[in-house]
Short mmCIF file of C-alpha atoms in Angstrom, two decimals:
data_model
loop_
_atom_site.label_atom_id
_atom_site.label_comp_id
_atom_site.label_asym_id
_atom_site.label_seq_id
_atom_site.Cartn_x
_atom_site.Cartn_y
_atom_site.Cartn_z
CA MET J 1 68.39 148.24 111.32
CA ASN J 2 69.36 145.25 109.38
CA ALA J 3 70.23 141.62 110.21
CA SER J 4 73.56 142.06 108.44
CA THR J 5 76.06 144.59 109.69
CA GLU J 6 77.07 145.34 106.10
CA PRO J 7 75.92 148.60 104.53
CA SER J 8 73.34 148.26 101.77
CA GLY J 9 72.61 150.67 98.94
CA GLU J 10 68.99 149.57 98.75
CA PRO J 11 65.94 150.53 100.77
CA GLU J 12 65.09 148.37 103.76
CA PRO J 13 61.48 147.37 103.31
CA TRP J 14 61.24 145.10 106.36
CA SER J 15 61.93 146.77 109.69
CA THR J 16 63.41 144.95 112.66
CA ARG J 17 61.55 145.51 115.94
CA SER J 18 63.61 143.35 118.27
CA ARG J 19 66.50 140.92 118.24
CA ARG J 20 67.68 138.34 120.71
CA THR J 21 70.31 135.63 120.75
CA LEU J 22 68.75 132.26 121.55
CA ILE J 23 71.89 130.10 121.37
CA GLU J 24 75.59 130.87 121.35
CA THR J 25 78.44 128.47 120.62
CA PRO J 26 82.12 129.19 119.83
CA TRP J 27 81.24 128.96 116.09
CA LEU J 28 77.85 130.62 115.69
CA LYS J 29 74.84 132.27 117.27
CA ILE J 30 71.21 131.48 116.64
CA ALA J 31 69.20 134.71 116.73
CA ARG J 32 65.52 135.59 116.45
CA ASP J 33 64.20 138.91 115.15
CA GLU J 34 60.71 140.32 115.24
CA TYR J 35 60.11 142.18 111.98
CA VAL J 36 57.35 144.14 110.27
CA GLN J 37 56.85 143.90 106.52
CA PRO J 38 56.17 147.04 104.46
CA ASN J 39 52.46 146.11 104.37
CA GLY J 40 52.40 146.06 108.19
CA ASP J 41 52.42 142.27 108.60
CA PRO J 42 54.59 141.28 111.60
CA GLY J 43 56.60 138.09 111.83
CA GLU J 44 59.54 136.31 113.43
CA TYR J 45 62.78 135.27 111.73
CA THR J 46 65.10 132.69 113.31
CA TYR J 47 68.56 132.53 111.74
CA VAL J 48 72.25 131.79 112.02
CA ASP J 49 74.08 134.95 113.08
CA ILE J 50 77.74 134.79 112.10
CA PRO J 51 80.39 137.47 111.40
CA GLY J 52 81.26 136.10 107.93
CA SER J 53 83.81 133.77 106.44
CA THR J 54 86.54 133.50 103.84
CA MET J 55 87.36 130.94 101.16
CA VAL J 56 90.67 130.79 99.30
CA VAL J 57 91.40 129.51 95.78
CA PRO J 58 95.15 128.78 96.05
CA VAL J 59 96.92 128.54 92.67
CA LEU J 60 100.29 126.76 92.40
CA ASP J 61 102.91 127.98 89.91
CA ASP J 62 102.05 125.03 87.62
CA GLY J 63 98.37 126.08 87.53
CA ARG J 64 97.01 123.39 89.84
CA LEU J 65 94.71 124.38 92.68
CA VAL J 66 95.21 123.43 96.33
CA MET J 67 92.20 121.86 98.02
CA VAL J 68 91.60 120.14 101.34
CA GLU J 69 89.60 117.03 102.05
CA GLN J 70 87.97 116.89 105.45
CA PHE J 71 85.33 114.87 107.23
CA ARG J 72 81.96 116.60 107.44
CA TYR J 73 80.12 115.39 110.50
CA LEU J 74 76.67 116.55 109.34
CA PHE J 75 76.90 114.34 106.24
CA GLY J 76 78.98 111.45 107.60
CA ARG J 77 81.38 111.71 104.65
CA THR J 78 84.53 113.47 103.54
CA CYS J 79 84.34 116.53 101.34
CA LEU J 80 86.85 118.08 98.95
CA GLU J 81 86.85 121.87 99.43
CA PHE J 82 88.90 124.99 99.14
CA PRO J 83 90.48 126.19 102.39
CA ALA J 84 87.92 128.25 104.31
CA GLY J 85 86.85 129.34 107.74
CA GLY J 86 84.73 131.63 109.83
CA LEU J 87 85.79 135.18 110.69
CA LYS J 88 86.02 136.42 114.22
CA VAL J 89 84.11 139.64 115.00
CA GLY J 90 85.96 142.68 113.71
CA TYR J 91 88.46 140.57 111.77
CA ASP J 92 89.68 141.72 108.36
CA PRO J 93 88.61 139.10 105.77
CA LEU J 94 92.06 139.03 104.13
CA ASP J 95 93.74 138.28 107.47
CA GLY J 96 91.21 135.50 108.02
CA ALA J 97 91.93 134.10 104.55
CA LYS J 98 95.68 134.07 105.24
CA GLU J 99 95.16 132.21 108.52
CA GLU J 100 92.83 129.61 107.01
CA LEU J 101 95.14 128.97 104.05
CA ALA J 102 98.12 128.37 106.34
CA GLU J 103 96.19 126.34 108.95
CA GLU J 104 94.39 124.04 106.54
CA SER J 105 96.71 123.68 103.56
CA GLY J 106 100.10 124.59 104.99
CA TYR J 107 100.77 127.25 102.37
CA GLU J 108 101.51 130.95 102.57
CA ALA J 109 100.88 133.15 99.53
CA GLY J 110 102.95 135.99 98.08
CA SER J 111 100.02 137.61 96.29
CA TRP J 112 96.30 137.90 96.98
CA ILE J 113 93.41 139.00 94.76
CA GLU J 114 89.92 139.63 96.14
CA LEU J 115 87.36 137.92 93.87
CA GLY J 116 84.18 139.15 95.58
CA ARG J 117 81.78 137.85 98.16
CA PHE J 118 78.67 135.70 98.24
CA SER J 119 76.04 134.51 100.65
CA PRO J 120 76.17 130.71 100.99
CA TYR J 121 72.74 130.30 102.58
CA ASN J 122 70.85 133.56 102.33
CA GLY J 123 67.51 132.46 103.74
CA VAL J 124 69.01 131.05 106.94
CA SER J 125 72.36 132.75 107.67
CA ASN J 126 73.52 136.36 107.47
CA GLU J 127 77.03 135.21 106.49
CA TYR J 128 78.94 136.70 103.59
CA CYS J 129 81.85 134.57 102.41
CA HIS J 130 84.77 136.62 101.02
CA VAL J 131 86.62 134.85 98.21
CA TYR J 132 90.31 135.29 97.38
CA GLU J 133 92.76 133.97 94.86
CA ALA J 134 96.15 133.23 96.44
CA CYS J 135 99.28 132.91 94.24
CA ASP J 136 103.05 132.62 94.72
CA LEU J 137 102.53 129.83 97.24
CA VAL J 138 105.22 128.67 99.66
CA ALA J 139 104.80 125.50 101.76
CA VAL J 140 105.05 126.23 105.51
CA GLY J 141 103.28 123.15 107.03
CA ALA J 142 99.61 122.80 108.08
CA ARG J 143 98.43 123.58 111.63
CA PRO J 144 94.84 122.31 111.92
CA GLU J 145 92.67 123.04 114.97
CA PRO J 146 91.99 120.09 117.33
CA THR J 147 88.58 119.27 115.77
CA GLU J 148 89.94 119.48 112.23
CA SER J 149 91.94 117.09 110.09
CA PHE J 150 92.85 117.78 106.48
CA ARG J 151 94.26 115.91 103.53
CA VAL J 152 95.78 118.35 101.01
CA VAL J 153 94.90 117.62 97.35
CA GLU J 154 96.45 119.41 94.37
CA ILE J 155 94.25 119.33 91.31
CA ALA J 156 94.19 120.89 87.82
CA PRO J 157 91.22 123.22 87.10
CA ASP J 158 89.97 120.91 84.32
CA ALA J 159 90.01 117.91 86.63
CA LEU J 160 88.06 119.90 89.24
CA ARG J 161 85.57 120.94 86.58
CA GLU J 162 85.12 117.28 85.65
CA ARG J 163 84.47 116.38 89.30
CA ILE J 164 81.83 119.12 89.47
CA ARG J 165 80.20 117.72 86.32
CA SER J 166 80.15 114.21 87.83
CA ASN J 167 78.78 115.62 91.13
CA GLU J 168 81.74 114.19 93.11
CA ILE J 169 82.29 117.74 94.39
CA TRP J 170 79.26 118.49 96.54
CA ASP J 171 80.29 121.57 98.55
CA GLY J 172 78.33 124.55 97.21
CA MET J 173 80.76 127.12 98.65
CA THR J 174 83.63 125.44 96.79
CA ILE J 175 81.69 125.34 93.50
CA THR J 176 80.71 129.01 93.92
CA SER J 177 84.29 130.11 94.68
CA PHE J 178 85.63 128.07 91.77
CA MET J 179 83.15 129.68 89.39
CA MET J 180 84.02 133.17 90.67
CA TRP J 181 87.71 132.40 90.20
CA SER J 182 87.19 130.69 86.87
CA GLU J 183 85.13 133.55 85.42
CA ARG J 184 87.80 136.00 86.43
CA SER J 185 90.91 134.13 85.35
CA GLU J 186 89.68 131.81 82.58
CA GLY J 187 86.88 134.15 81.43
CA ALA J 188 89.57 136.78 80.86
CA THR J 189 91.54 134.36 78.67
CA ARG J 190 88.43 133.29 76.77
CA GLU J 191 87.52 136.82 75.66
CA MET F 1 73.89 107.13 113.09
CA ASN F 2 74.49 110.17 111.04
CA ALA F 3 73.26 113.76 111.14
CA SER F 4 72.01 113.34 107.58
CA THR F 5 69.33 110.78 106.79
CA GLU F 6 71.05 110.06 103.46
CA PRO F 7 73.01 106.84 103.09
CA SER F 8 76.78 107.23 102.83
CA GLY F 9 79.27 104.90 101.18
CA GLU F 10 82.03 105.98 103.53
CA PRO F 11 82.90 104.98 107.09
CA GLU F 12 81.46 107.09 109.88
CA PRO F 13 84.41 108.10 112.02
CA TRP F 14 82.52 110.36 114.44
CA SER F 15 79.76 108.64 116.37
CA THR F 16 76.65 110.44 117.58
CA ARG F 17 75.79 109.82 121.24
CA SER F 18 72.67 111.96 121.59
CA ARG F 19 70.56 114.42 119.64
CA ARG F 20 68.01 116.96 120.70
CA THR F 21 66.04 119.67 118.97
CA LEU F 22 66.64 123.03 120.66
CA ILE F 23 64.44 125.22 118.44
CA GLU F 24 61.73 124.46 115.91
CA THR F 25 60.12 126.89 113.45
CA PRO F 26 57.95 126.19 110.38
CA TRP F 27 61.14 126.45 108.22
CA LEU F 28 63.91 124.78 110.20
CA LYS F 29 65.05 123.09 113.38
CA ILE F 30 68.15 123.88 115.40
CA ALA F 31 69.57 120.64 116.78
CA ARG F 32 72.48 119.74 119.05
CA ASP F 33 74.34 116.43 118.95
CA GLU F 34 76.86 115.00 121.36
CA TYR F 35 79.52 113.20 119.35
CA VAL F 36 82.70 111.24 119.94
CA GLN F 37 85.62 111.52 117.53
CA PRO F 38 87.53 108.39 116.45
CA ASN F 39 90.32 109.30 118.91
CA GLY F 40 87.77 109.31 121.77
CA ASP F 41 87.44 113.09 122.09
CA PRO F 42 83.83 114.06 122.84
CA GLY F 43 82.17 117.26 121.69
CA GLU F 44 78.92 119.04 120.88
CA TYR F 45 77.68 120.11 117.44
CA THR F 46 74.90 122.69 117.06
CA TYR F 47 73.41 122.88 113.57
CA VAL F 48 70.51 123.64 111.28
CA ASP F 49 68.45 120.47 110.78
CA ILE F 50 66.42 120.68 107.59
CA PRO F 51 64.95 118.03 105.24
CA GLY F 52 66.64 119.43 102.12
CA SER F 53 65.76 121.80 99.32
CA THR F 54 65.51 122.10 95.57
CA MET F 55 66.71 124.70 93.06
CA VAL F 56 65.55 124.89 89.46
CA VAL F 57 67.38 126.22 86.39
CA PRO F 58 64.43 126.98 84.06
CA VAL F 59 65.40 127.27 80.37
CA LEU F 60 63.10 129.07 77.91
CA ASP F 61 62.87 127.90 74.29
CA ASP F 62 65.04 130.89 73.22
CA GLY F 63 67.81 129.79 75.63
CA ARG F 64 67.24 132.46 78.29
CA LEU F 65 67.01 131.40 81.93
CA VAL F 66 64.16 132.32 84.28
CA MET F 67 65.23 133.86 87.59
CA VAL F 68 63.43 135.53 90.47
CA GLU F 69 64.40 138.63 92.39
CA GLN F 70 63.30 138.71 95.99
CA PHE F 71 64.03 140.70 99.12
CA ARG F 72 66.39 138.94 101.51
CA TYR F 73 65.66 140.10 105.04
CA LEU F 74 68.99 138.95 106.51
CA PHE F 75 70.92 141.20 104.10
CA GLY F 76 68.44 144.08 103.71
CA ARG F 77 68.67 143.87 99.93
CA THR F 78 67.11 142.13 96.95
CA CYS F 79 68.75 139.09 95.42
CA LEU F 80 68.52 137.58 91.94
CA GLU F 81 68.23 133.81 92.26
CA PHE F 82 66.92 130.69 90.60
CA PRO F 83 63.56 129.47 91.93
CA ALA F 84 64.17 127.36 95.04
CA GLY F 85 62.62 126.22 98.27
CA GLY F 86 62.78 123.90 101.21
CA LEU F 87 61.44 120.35 101.09
CA LYS F 88 58.88 119.06 103.51
CA VAL F 89 59.79 115.82 105.35
CA GLY F 90 59.29 112.80 103.09
CA TYR F 91 58.75 114.97 99.99
CA ASP F 92 60.17 113.86 96.65
CA PRO F 93 62.71 116.51 95.50
CA LEU F 94 61.27 116.60 91.96
CA ASP F 95 57.77 117.32 93.29
CA GLY F 96 59.25 120.09 95.45
CA ALA F 97 61.07 121.53 92.43
CA LYS F 98 57.84 121.57 90.39
CA GLU F 99 56.00 123.39 93.18
CA GLU F 100 58.72 126.00 93.67
CA LEU F 101 59.02 126.69 89.95
CA ALA F 102 55.28 127.30 89.63
CA GLU F 103 54.92 129.28 92.88
CA GLU F 104 57.86 131.60 92.35
CA SER F 105 58.19 132.01 88.59
CA GLY F 106 54.72 131.10 87.33
CA TYR F 107 56.01 128.46 84.92
CA GLU F 108 55.34 124.76 84.52
CA ALA F 109 57.87 122.59 82.69
CA GLY F 110 57.34 119.80 80.19
CA SER F 111 60.72 118.18 80.82
CA TRP F 112 62.98 117.86 83.83
CA ILE F 113 66.62 116.75 84.14
CA GLU F 114 68.27 116.10 87.51
CA LEU F 115 71.68 117.83 87.61
CA GLY F 116 72.87 116.53 91.00
CA ARG F 117 72.89 117.80 94.56
CA PHE F 118 75.11 119.92 96.73
CA SER F 119 75.42 121.09 100.31
CA PRO F 120 75.08 124.89 100.52
CA TYR F 121 76.52 125.27 104.03
CA ASN F 122 78.11 122.00 105.07
CA GLY F 123 79.61 123.08 108.40
CA VAL F 124 76.31 124.43 109.74
CA SER F 125 73.37 122.76 107.98
CA ASN F 126 72.67 119.14 107.00
CA GLU F 127 70.74 120.33 103.93
CA TYR F 128 71.30 118.88 100.48
CA CYS F 129 69.95 121.03 97.66
CA HIS F 130 68.75 119.01 94.64
CA VAL F 131 69.27 120.83 91.34
CA TYR F 132 67.12 120.42 88.23
CA GLU F 133 67.01 121.79 84.73
CA ALA F 134 63.44 122.53 83.61
CA CYS F 135 62.63 122.90 79.89
CA ASP F 136 59.52 123.20 77.68
CA LEU F 137 58.19 125.95 79.93
CA VAL F 138 54.57 127.10 79.91
CA ALA F 139 53.44 130.23 81.79
CA VAL F 140 50.73 129.47 84.36
CA GLY F 141 50.95 132.50 86.73
CA ALA F 142 52.96 132.83 89.98
CA ARG F 143 51.46 131.98 93.40
CA PRO F 144 53.88 133.24 96.05
CA GLU F 145 53.43 132.44 99.76
CA PRO F 146 52.30 135.34 102.01
CA THR F 147 55.88 136.18 103.16
CA GLU F 148 57.26 136.04 99.63
CA SER F 149 57.20 138.45 96.70
CA PHE F 150 59.00 137.83 93.44
CA ARG F 151 59.93 139.73 90.31
CA VAL F 152 60.56 137.34 87.42
CA VAL F 153 63.67 138.10 85.33
CA GLU F 154 64.55 136.36 82.06
CA ILE F 155 68.26 136.46 81.30
CA ALA F 156 70.67 134.96 78.75
CA PRO F 157 73.35 132.62 80.19
CA ASP F 158 76.15 134.95 79.01
CA ALA F 159 74.54 137.93 80.74
CA LEU F 160 74.21 135.89 83.94
CA ARG F 161 77.86 134.87 83.66
CA GLU F 162 78.79 138.55 83.33
CA ARG F 163 76.80 139.39 86.48
CA ILE F 164 78.65 136.65 88.35
CA ARG F 165 81.97 138.09 87.14
CA SER F 166 80.95 141.58 88.35
CA ASN F 167 79.74 140.11 91.68
CA GLU F 168 76.21 141.53 91.15
CA ILE F 169 74.96 137.97 91.68
CA TRP F 170 75.76 137.17 95.31
CA ASP F 171 73.65 134.08 96.04
CA GLY F 172 76.00 131.10 96.35
CA MET F 173 73.26 128.52 95.73
CA THR F 174 72.40 130.23 92.43
CA ILE F 175 76.05 130.37 91.33
CA THR F 176 76.50 126.69 92.26
CA SER F 177 73.36 125.61 90.37
CA PHE F 178 74.34 127.70 87.35
CA MET F 179 77.77 126.09 87.27
CA MET F 180 76.28 122.59 87.57
CA TRP F 181 73.88 123.40 84.72
CA SER F 182 76.51 125.14 82.65
CA GLU F 183 79.02 122.30 82.95
CA ARG F 184 76.37 119.85 81.86
CA SER F 185 74.80 121.75 78.97
CA GLU F 186 77.59 124.07 77.80
CA GLY F 187 80.43 121.72 78.81
CA ALA F 188 78.84 119.09 76.56
CA THR F 189 78.89 121.53 73.61
CA ARG F 190 82.46 122.60 74.34
CA GLU F 191 83.89 119.09 74.10
#
């Protein structure tokens, strides 16, 4: 038994003795496990329990990337990010990515490439974020949820890189997804 | 009033009406705010309330980077990461970075460069992670905490890049910090 529902090829040295949900909201659960370490030491682990998320790197025909700027309540400032969102339980990540892209940026994509997955916050949340490249974009009009409001920004990869260098971009999930995309598409060109 | 204690140069369009701590552990708090959006719509926001963290990109004299592999309970697998850790309230990020580097990797550094900060999980946690490059390393011996166990791995930047491309590296905070470091040090060479 494992805090993530994902299969793992590695041994499980800490065993889970109990699990309970302490808090549940429409967006996340807070859970607490009792575990035992391989040396027999017991302990408790309190964490964010979430079914995963997706982030999309949308590439226009001219090579620019589509990003969204939104207000981030926890930091009291706006943040420039790639379109992203949480998955519902049992949802296919690609379907989630398609929904988030359309909702937040107003684009649909003709082709999708899976770039991999990462854990944004591995000590605190069991979330994997699945990253996709979306190409052959067609504008269909954004449909944000009531608590969301987005400004769509189209930006060249080099300009985004410069904003990472200057620390204007401060969303780790966006920087991670951009690097995964950049290593795949630009790394391929470089070699 | 702002969920983060950091100053912000931007207007604060959502106002916080109340805040309470629902859960407190030695590592984090779970808090819930009542907010009001600029259009008057009220709502509740449940989040991880944490004083911040640091991550260190340690560079050996031969150019290799020092990383640590540790077991991540929430994923039931080991993870290769840069040394990192949470800040205590009121702690200077650089002091935290020095402690984490020594505890996890067993190195002390003769020179430190601040690379910037990012939010690992901006919809769920108010944490900023402060990123540093550490050079002029001297081995002093690791001192992990009782719940931690680390294997130190020394790796060339190109090999790390390859492991990001293959998705073997799955820690978003590590990929973000590597990109911030890489843009600064390698980006400077490229230009």
